[in-house]
Amino acid sequence: MRRMSKQQKTPVRMYSIPYCPFCVGAKQMLDELQIQYEDIDISGEPDRRAFTAQILPGHYSAPLILIGDEPIGGYDELRALHGGGELLPRIFEDA
């Protein structure tokens, strides 16, 4: 879990693989934005593609990021939400 300074209203969870560059990028972005998240290592999953597709059909890679109970996709989708000004209001109160 990461430390936060604002009041976070929505939990964030990430299914990731330690050596995945997109996972590292997503973690860096969340850390820079001071977003607290739960990081779940799926490197030991025998079929990671099936695991992630079970949560978000059609998503076969890591990271898989959830805001609350809603899967948003991976690093590209996280960046798009932030770039569009939609990420912080979904996570923080009064953002």
mmCIF file of N, CA and C in Angstrom:
data_model
loop_
_atom_site.group_PDB
_atom_site.id
_atom_site.type_symbol
_atom_site.label_atom_id
_atom_site.label_comp_id
_atom_site.label_asym_id
_atom_site.label_seq_id
_atom_site.Cartn_x
_atom_site.Cartn_y
_atom_site.Cartn_z
ATOM 1 N N MET A 1 0.843 -1.177 0.000
ATOM 2 C CA MET A 1 0.000 0.000 0.000
ATOM 3 C C MET A 1 0.888 1.240 0.000
ATOM 4 N N ARG A 2 0.428 2.268 -0.657
ATOM 5 C CA ARG A 2 1.181 3.508 -0.758
ATOM 6 C C ARG A 2 0.565 4.577 0.128
ATOM 7 N N ARG A 3 1.374 5.499 0.570
ATOM 8 C CA ARG A 3 0.935 6.600 1.423
ATOM 9 C C ARG A 3 0.197 7.640 0.582
ATOM 10 N N MET A 4 -0.825 8.270 1.169
ATOM 11 C CA MET A 4 -1.579 9.270 0.433
ATOM 12 C C MET A 4 -1.724 10.540 1.250
ATOM 13 N N SER A 5 -1.924 11.676 0.580
ATOM 14 C CA SER A 5 -2.098 12.936 1.282
ATOM 15 C C SER A 5 -3.541 13.421 1.184
ATOM 16 N N LYS A 6 -4.259 13.105 0.121
ATOM 17 C CA LYS A 6 -5.658 13.490 -0.039
ATOM 18 C C LYS A 6 -6.534 12.359 0.477
ATOM 19 N N GLN A 7 -7.802 12.670 0.686
ATOM 20 C CA GLN A 7 -8.743 11.643 1.121
ATOM 21 C C GLN A 7 -9.179 10.814 -0.082
ATOM 22 N N GLN A 8 -8.815 9.554 -0.076
ATOM 23 C CA GLN A 8 -9.144 8.667 -1.189
ATOM 24 C C GLN A 8 -10.493 8.019 -0.909
ATOM 25 N N LYS A 9 -11.430 8.176 -1.840
ATOM 26 C CA LYS A 9 -12.773 7.635 -1.650
ATOM 27 C C LYS A 9 -12.953 6.267 -2.296
ATOM 28 N N THR A 10 -12.107 5.951 -3.250
ATOM 29 C CA THR A 10 -12.269 4.713 -4.008
ATOM 30 C C THR A 10 -10.983 3.895 -3.966
ATOM 31 N N PRO A 11 -11.076 2.609 -3.591
ATOM 32 C CA PRO A 11 -9.874 1.775 -3.588
ATOM 33 C C PRO A 11 -9.415 1.453 -5.011
ATOM 34 N N VAL A 12 -8.119 1.278 -5.156
ATOM 35 C CA VAL A 12 -7.523 0.920 -6.444
ATOM 36 C C VAL A 12 -6.753 -0.377 -6.240
ATOM 37 N N ARG A 13 -6.932 -1.290 -7.174
ATOM 38 C CA ARG A 13 -6.247 -2.581 -7.116
ATOM 39 C C ARG A 13 -5.569 -2.810 -8.458
ATOM 40 N N MET A 14 -4.370 -3.362 -8.417
ATOM 41 C CA MET A 14 -3.643 -3.652 -9.653
ATOM 42 C C MET A 14 -3.116 -5.080 -9.611
ATOM 43 N N TYR A 15 -3.434 -5.840 -10.641
ATOM 44 C CA TYR A 15 -2.856 -7.166 -10.833
ATOM 45 C C TYR A 15 -1.654 -6.955 -11.738
ATOM 46 N N SER A 16 -0.476 -7.339 -11.257
ATOM 47 C CA SER A 16 0.744 -7.008 -11.994
ATOM 48 C C SER A 16 1.760 -8.139 -11.952
ATOM 49 N N ILE A 17 2.806 -7.946 -12.751
ATOM 50 C CA ILE A 17 3.952 -8.852 -12.810
ATOM 51 C C ILE A 17 5.183 -7.988 -12.552
ATOM 52 N N PRO A 18 6.058 -8.369 -11.624
ATOM 53 C CA PRO A 18 7.182 -7.507 -11.237
ATOM 54 C C PRO A 18 8.073 -7.042 -12.389
ATOM 55 N N TYR A 19 8.333 -7.873 -13.369
ATOM 56 C CA TYR A 19 9.272 -7.535 -14.444
ATOM 57 C C TYR A 19 8.590 -6.911 -15.665
ATOM 58 N N CYS A 20 7.308 -6.625 -15.585
ATOM 59 C CA CYS A 20 6.552 -6.057 -16.701
ATOM 60 C C CYS A 20 6.743 -4.542 -16.755
ATOM 61 N N PRO A 21 7.261 -3.993 -17.873
ATOM 62 C CA PRO A 21 7.500 -2.547 -17.942
ATOM 63 C C PRO A 21 6.218 -1.715 -17.853
ATOM 64 N N PHE A 22 5.104 -2.229 -18.357
ATOM 65 C CA PHE A 22 3.841 -1.493 -18.258
ATOM 66 C C PHE A 22 3.336 -1.472 -16.817
ATOM 67 N N CYS A 23 3.588 -2.552 -16.087
ATOM 68 C CA CYS A 23 3.225 -2.600 -14.664
ATOM 69 C C CYS A 23 4.058 -1.593 -13.878
ATOM 70 N N VAL A 24 5.349 -1.557 -14.163
ATOM 71 C CA VAL A 24 6.242 -0.602 -13.497
ATOM 72 C C VAL A 24 5.793 0.827 -13.802
ATOM 73 N N GLY A 25 5.445 1.099 -15.053
ATOM 74 C CA GLY A 25 4.978 2.432 -15.436
ATOM 75 C C GLY A 25 3.694 2.821 -14.718
ATOM 76 N N ALA A 26 2.760 1.881 -14.616
ATOM 77 C CA ALA A 26 1.494 2.159 -13.924
ATOM 78 C C ALA A 26 1.740 2.435 -12.444
ATOM 79 N N LYS A 27 2.621 1.652 -11.826
ATOM 80 C CA LYS A 27 2.942 1.866 -10.407
ATOM 81 C C LYS A 27 3.596 3.225 -10.198
ATOM 82 N N GLN A 28 4.507 3.593 -11.088
ATOM 83 C CA GLN A 28 5.165 4.900 -10.975
ATOM 84 C C GLN A 28 4.144 6.026 -11.097
ATOM 85 N N MET A 29 3.221 5.888 -12.027
ATOM 86 C CA MET A 29 2.203 6.915 -12.211
ATOM 87 C C MET A 29 1.325 7.038 -10.970
ATOM 88 N N LEU A 30 0.869 5.917 -10.442
ATOM 89 C CA LEU A 30 0.034 5.950 -9.238
ATOM 90 C C LEU A 30 0.801 6.544 -8.058
ATOM 91 N N ASP A 31 2.064 6.176 -7.927
ATOM 92 C CA ASP A 31 2.891 6.727 -6.844
ATOM 93 C C ASP A 31 3.049 8.240 -6.989
ATOM 94 N N GLU A 32 3.333 8.699 -8.206
ATOM 95 C CA GLU A 32 3.513 10.138 -8.444
ATOM 96 C C GLU A 32 2.237 10.920 -8.146
ATOM 97 N N LEU A 33 1.087 10.306 -8.414
ATOM 98 C CA LEU A 33 -0.199 10.955 -8.160
ATOM 99 C C LEU A 33 -0.670 10.749 -6.719
ATOM 100 N N GLN A 34 0.143 10.067 -5.928
ATOM 101 C CA GLN A 34 -0.150 9.764 -4.524
ATOM 102 C C GLN A 34 -1.466 9.000 -4.376
ATOM 103 N N ILE A 35 -1.669 8.052 -5.274
ATOM 104 C CA ILE A 35 -2.846 7.190 -5.227
ATOM 105 C C ILE A 35 -2.457 5.903 -4.516
ATOM 106 N N GLN A 36 -3.191 5.596 -3.468
ATOM 107 C CA GLN A 36 -2.958 4.370 -2.717
ATOM 108 C C GLN A 36 -3.550 3.204 -3.517
ATOM 109 N N TYR A 37 -2.822 2.100 -3.601
ATOM 110 C CA TYR A 37 -3.321 0.955 -4.356
ATOM 111 C C TYR A 37 -2.827 -0.346 -3.744
ATOM 112 N N GLU A 38 -3.585 -1.389 -4.002
ATOM 113 C CA GLU A 38 -3.188 -2.736 -3.610
ATOM 114 C C GLU A 38 -2.569 -3.384 -4.839
ATOM 115 N N ASP A 39 -1.357 -3.874 -4.700
ATOM 116 C CA ASP A 39 -0.638 -4.504 -5.806
ATOM 117 C C ASP A 39 -0.665 -6.012 -5.603
ATOM 118 N N ILE A 40 -1.274 -6.722 -6.531
ATOM 119 C CA ILE A 40 -1.395 -8.174 -6.442
ATOM 120 C C ILE A 40 -0.525 -8.794 -7.532
ATOM 121 N N ASP A 41 0.501 -9.505 -7.109
ATOM 122 C CA ASP A 41 1.455 -10.144 -8.021
ATOM 123 C C ASP A 41 0.823 -11.407 -8.608
ATOM 124 N N ILE A 42 0.660 -11.425 -9.926
ATOM 125 C CA ILE A 42 0.069 -12.599 -10.581
ATOM 126 C C ILE A 42 1.116 -13.404 -11.352
ATOM 127 N N SER A 43 2.390 -13.156 -11.078
ATOM 128 C CA SER A 43 3.439 -13.873 -11.812
ATOM 129 C C SER A 43 3.393 -15.377 -11.554
ATOM 130 N N GLY A 44 2.805 -15.799 -10.453
ATOM 131 C CA GLY A 44 2.708 -17.224 -10.144
ATOM 132 C C GLY A 44 1.468 -17.891 -10.717
ATOM 133 N N GLU A 45 0.604 -17.110 -11.348
ATOM 134 C CA GLU A 45 -0.609 -17.685 -11.947
ATOM 135 C C GLU A 45 -0.214 -18.553 -13.144
ATOM 136 N N PRO A 46 -0.669 -19.804 -13.196
ATOM 137 C CA PRO A 46 -0.288 -20.664 -14.316
ATOM 138 C C PRO A 46 -0.798 -20.150 -15.669
ATOM 139 N N ASP A 47 -1.971 -19.524 -15.691
ATOM 140 C CA ASP A 47 -2.506 -18.983 -16.940
ATOM 141 C C ASP A 47 -2.937 -17.538 -16.700
ATOM 142 N N ARG A 48 -1.970 -16.633 -16.784
ATOM 143 C CA ARG A 48 -2.238 -15.218 -16.492
ATOM 144 C C ARG A 48 -3.243 -14.615 -17.463
ATOM 145 N N ARG A 49 -3.179 -15.029 -18.713
ATOM 146 C CA ARG A 49 -4.104 -14.477 -19.715
ATOM 147 C C ARG A 49 -5.549 -14.816 -19.355
ATOM 148 N N ALA A 50 -5.796 -16.034 -18.969
ATOM 149 C CA ALA A 50 -7.153 -16.436 -18.581
ATOM 150 C C ALA A 50 -7.565 -15.737 -17.288
ATOM 151 N N PHE A 51 -6.619 -15.555 -16.376
ATOM 152 C CA PHE A 51 -6.900 -14.891 -15.100
ATOM 153 C C PHE A 51 -7.380 -13.463 -15.327
ATOM 154 N N THR A 52 -6.644 -12.688 -16.138
ATOM 155 C CA THR A 52 -7.039 -11.297 -16.367
ATOM 156 C C THR A 52 -8.311 -11.213 -17.210
ATOM 157 N N ALA A 53 -8.478 -12.114 -18.170
ATOM 158 C CA ALA A 53 -9.678 -12.102 -19.013
ATOM 159 C C ALA A 53 -10.927 -12.449 -18.209
ATOM 160 N N GLN A 54 -10.758 -13.187 -17.125
ATOM 161 C CA GLN A 54 -11.881 -13.513 -16.251
ATOM 162 C C GLN A 54 -12.416 -12.253 -15.571
ATOM 163 N N ILE A 55 -11.530 -11.331 -15.242
ATOM 164 C CA ILE A 55 -11.907 -10.089 -14.573
ATOM 165 C C ILE A 55 -12.422 -9.070 -15.584
ATOM 166 N N LEU A 56 -11.720 -8.940 -16.702
ATOM 167 C CA LEU A 56 -12.112 -8.004 -17.760
ATOM 168 C C LEU A 56 -12.030 -8.748 -19.092
ATOM 169 N N PRO A 57 -13.165 -9.248 -19.589
ATOM 170 C CA PRO A 57 -13.145 -9.996 -20.849
ATOM 171 C C PRO A 57 -12.452 -9.206 -21.961
ATOM 172 N N GLY A 58 -11.562 -9.900 -22.658
ATOM 173 C CA GLY A 58 -10.809 -9.284 -23.741
ATOM 174 C C GLY A 58 -9.480 -8.688 -23.311
ATOM 175 N N HIS A 59 -9.222 -8.628 -22.004
ATOM 176 C CA HIS A 59 -7.948 -8.084 -21.501
ATOM 177 C C HIS A 59 -7.063 -9.270 -21.117
ATOM 178 N N TYR A 60 -5.974 -9.451 -21.854
ATOM 179 C CA TYR A 60 -5.144 -10.642 -21.676
ATOM 180 C C TYR A 60 -3.743 -10.350 -21.173
ATOM 181 N N SER A 61 -3.532 -9.195 -20.559
ATOM 182 C CA SER A 61 -2.169 -8.858 -20.155
ATOM 183 C C SER A 61 -2.156 -8.108 -18.831
ATOM 184 N N ALA A 62 -0.964 -7.906 -18.328
ATOM 185 C CA ALA A 62 -0.768 -7.133 -17.104
ATOM 186 C C ALA A 62 -0.187 -5.783 -17.492
ATOM 187 N N PRO A 63 -0.476 -4.753 -16.729
ATOM 188 C CA PRO A 63 -1.296 -4.784 -15.525
ATOM 189 C C PRO A 63 -2.782 -4.757 -15.865
ATOM 190 N N LEU A 64 -3.561 -5.170 -14.905
ATOM 191 C CA LEU A 64 -5.007 -4.998 -14.952
ATOM 192 C C LEU A 64 -5.358 -4.169 -13.727
ATOM 193 N N ILE A 65 -5.948 -3.003 -13.959
ATOM 194 C CA ILE A 65 -6.207 -2.042 -12.890
ATOM 195 C C ILE A 65 -7.707 -1.920 -12.674
ATOM 196 N N LEU A 66 -8.100 -1.929 -11.403
ATOM 197 C CA LEU A 66 -9.495 -1.739 -11.033
ATOM 198 C C LEU A 66 -9.617 -0.499 -10.163
ATOM 199 N N ILE A 67 -10.614 0.312 -10.449
ATOM 200 C CA ILE A 67 -10.958 1.451 -9.603
ATOM 201 C C ILE A 67 -12.279 1.070 -8.957
ATOM 202 N N GLY A 68 -12.248 0.858 -7.661
ATOM 203 C CA GLY A 68 -13.400 0.263 -6.999
ATOM 204 C C GLY A 68 -13.536 -1.151 -7.530
ATOM 205 N N ASP A 69 -14.724 -1.503 -7.948
ATOM 206 C CA ASP A 69 -14.949 -2.831 -8.528
ATOM 207 C C ASP A 69 -14.931 -2.811 -10.052
ATOM 208 N N GLU A 70 -14.625 -1.652 -10.627
ATOM 209 C CA GLU A 70 -14.665 -1.508 -12.085
ATOM 210 C C GLU A 70 -13.287 -1.684 -12.715
ATOM 211 N N PRO A 71 -13.111 -2.719 -13.538
ATOM 212 C CA PRO A 71 -11.842 -2.867 -14.251
ATOM 213 C C PRO A 71 -11.738 -1.802 -15.341
ATOM 214 N N ILE A 72 -10.625 -1.074 -15.354
ATOM 215 C CA ILE A 72 -10.454 -0.026 -16.367
ATOM 216 C C ILE A 72 -9.525 -0.458 -17.491
ATOM 217 N N GLY A 73 -8.765 -1.525 -17.290
ATOM 218 C CA GLY A 73 -7.802 -1.968 -18.287
ATOM 219 C C GLY A 73 -6.395 -1.862 -17.746
ATOM 220 N N GLY A 74 -5.464 -1.487 -18.614
ATOM 221 C CA GLY A 74 -4.053 -1.460 -18.243
ATOM 222 C C GLY A 74 -3.473 -0.065 -18.173
ATOM 223 N N TYR A 75 -2.175 0.008 -18.404
ATOM 224 C CA TYR A 75 -1.431 1.263 -18.287
ATOM 225 C C TYR A 75 -1.927 2.316 -19.275
ATOM 226 N N ASP A 76 -2.193 1.923 -20.514
ATOM 227 C CA ASP A 76 -2.674 2.885 -21.517
ATOM 228 C C ASP A 76 -4.004 3.506 -21.095
ATOM 229 N N GLU A 77 -4.898 2.693 -20.574
ATOM 230 C CA GLU A 77 -6.199 3.194 -20.132
ATOM 231 C C GLU A 77 -6.054 4.099 -18.909
ATOM 232 N N LEU A 78 -5.127 3.746 -18.017
ATOM 233 C CA LEU A 78 -4.849 4.586 -16.847
ATOM 234 C C LEU A 78 -4.355 5.956 -17.292
ATOM 235 N N ARG A 79 -3.422 5.975 -18.231
ATOM 236 C CA ARG A 79 -2.886 7.244 -18.759
ATOM 237 C C ARG A 79 -3.976 8.054 -19.450
ATOM 238 N N ALA A 80 -4.836 7.383 -20.198
ATOM 239 C CA ALA A 80 -5.913 8.084 -20.902
ATOM 240 C C ALA A 80 -6.894 8.718 -19.915
ATOM 241 N N LEU A 81 -7.238 7.998 -18.863
ATOM 242 C CA LEU A 81 -8.125 8.563 -17.845
ATOM 243 C C LEU A 81 -7.497 9.793 -17.202
ATOM 244 N N HIS A 82 -6.215 9.695 -16.882
ATOM 245 C CA HIS A 82 -5.536 10.831 -16.255
ATOM 246 C C HIS A 82 -5.423 11.999 -17.236
ATOM 247 N N GLY A 83 -5.053 11.708 -18.464
ATOM 248 C CA GLY A 83 -4.923 12.753 -19.477
ATOM 249 C C GLY A 83 -6.240 13.470 -19.760
ATOM 250 N N GLY A 84 -7.346 12.747 -19.624
ATOM 251 C CA GLY A 84 -8.662 13.331 -19.847
ATOM 252 C C GLY A 84 -9.257 13.983 -18.611
ATOM 253 N N GLY A 85 -8.486 14.002 -17.524
ATOM 254 C CA GLY A 85 -8.962 14.627 -16.297
ATOM 255 C C GLY A 85 -10.004 13.819 -15.541
ATOM 256 N N GLU A 86 -10.116 12.530 -15.847
ATOM 257 C CA GLU A 86 -11.140 11.691 -15.222
ATOM 258 C C GLU A 86 -10.626 10.825 -14.075
ATOM 259 N N LEU A 87 -9.324 10.635 -13.978
ATOM 260 C CA LEU A 87 -8.784 9.702 -12.993
ATOM 261 C C LEU A 87 -8.933 10.204 -11.559
ATOM 262 N N LEU A 88 -8.401 11.364 -11.267
ATOM 263 C CA LEU A 88 -8.388 11.857 -9.888
ATOM 264 C C LEU A 88 -9.787 12.044 -9.308
ATOM 265 N N PRO A 89 -10.761 12.589 -10.058
ATOM 266 C CA PRO A 89 -12.108 12.710 -9.492
ATOM 267 C C PRO A 89 -12.752 11.365 -9.154
ATOM 268 N N ARG A 90 -12.355 10.313 -9.847
ATOM 269 C CA ARG A 90 -12.909 8.982 -9.557
ATOM 270 C C ARG A 90 -12.305 8.381 -8.297
ATOM 271 N N ILE A 91 -11.156 8.883 -7.887
ATOM 272 C CA ILE A 91 -10.437 8.279 -6.769
ATOM 273 C C ILE A 91 -10.471 9.129 -5.505
ATOM 274 N N PHE A 92 -10.318 10.429 -5.658
ATOM 275 C CA PHE A 92 -10.211 11.311 -4.493
ATOM 276 C C PHE A 92 -11.481 12.118 -4.275
ATOM 277 N N GLU A 93 -11.763 12.403 -3.012
ATOM 278 C CA GLU A 93 -12.842 13.324 -2.672
ATOM 279 C C GLU A 93 -12.363 14.726 -2.997
ATOM 280 N N ASP A 94 -13.245 15.556 -3.493
ATOM 281 C CA ASP A 94 -12.944 16.960 -3.791
ATOM 282 C C ASP A 94 -11.772 17.131 -4.746
ATOM 283 N N ALA A 95 -11.626 16.210 -5.705
ATOM 284 C CA ALA A 95 -10.521 16.335 -6.673
ATOM 285 C C ALA A 95 -10.976 17.097 -7.894
#
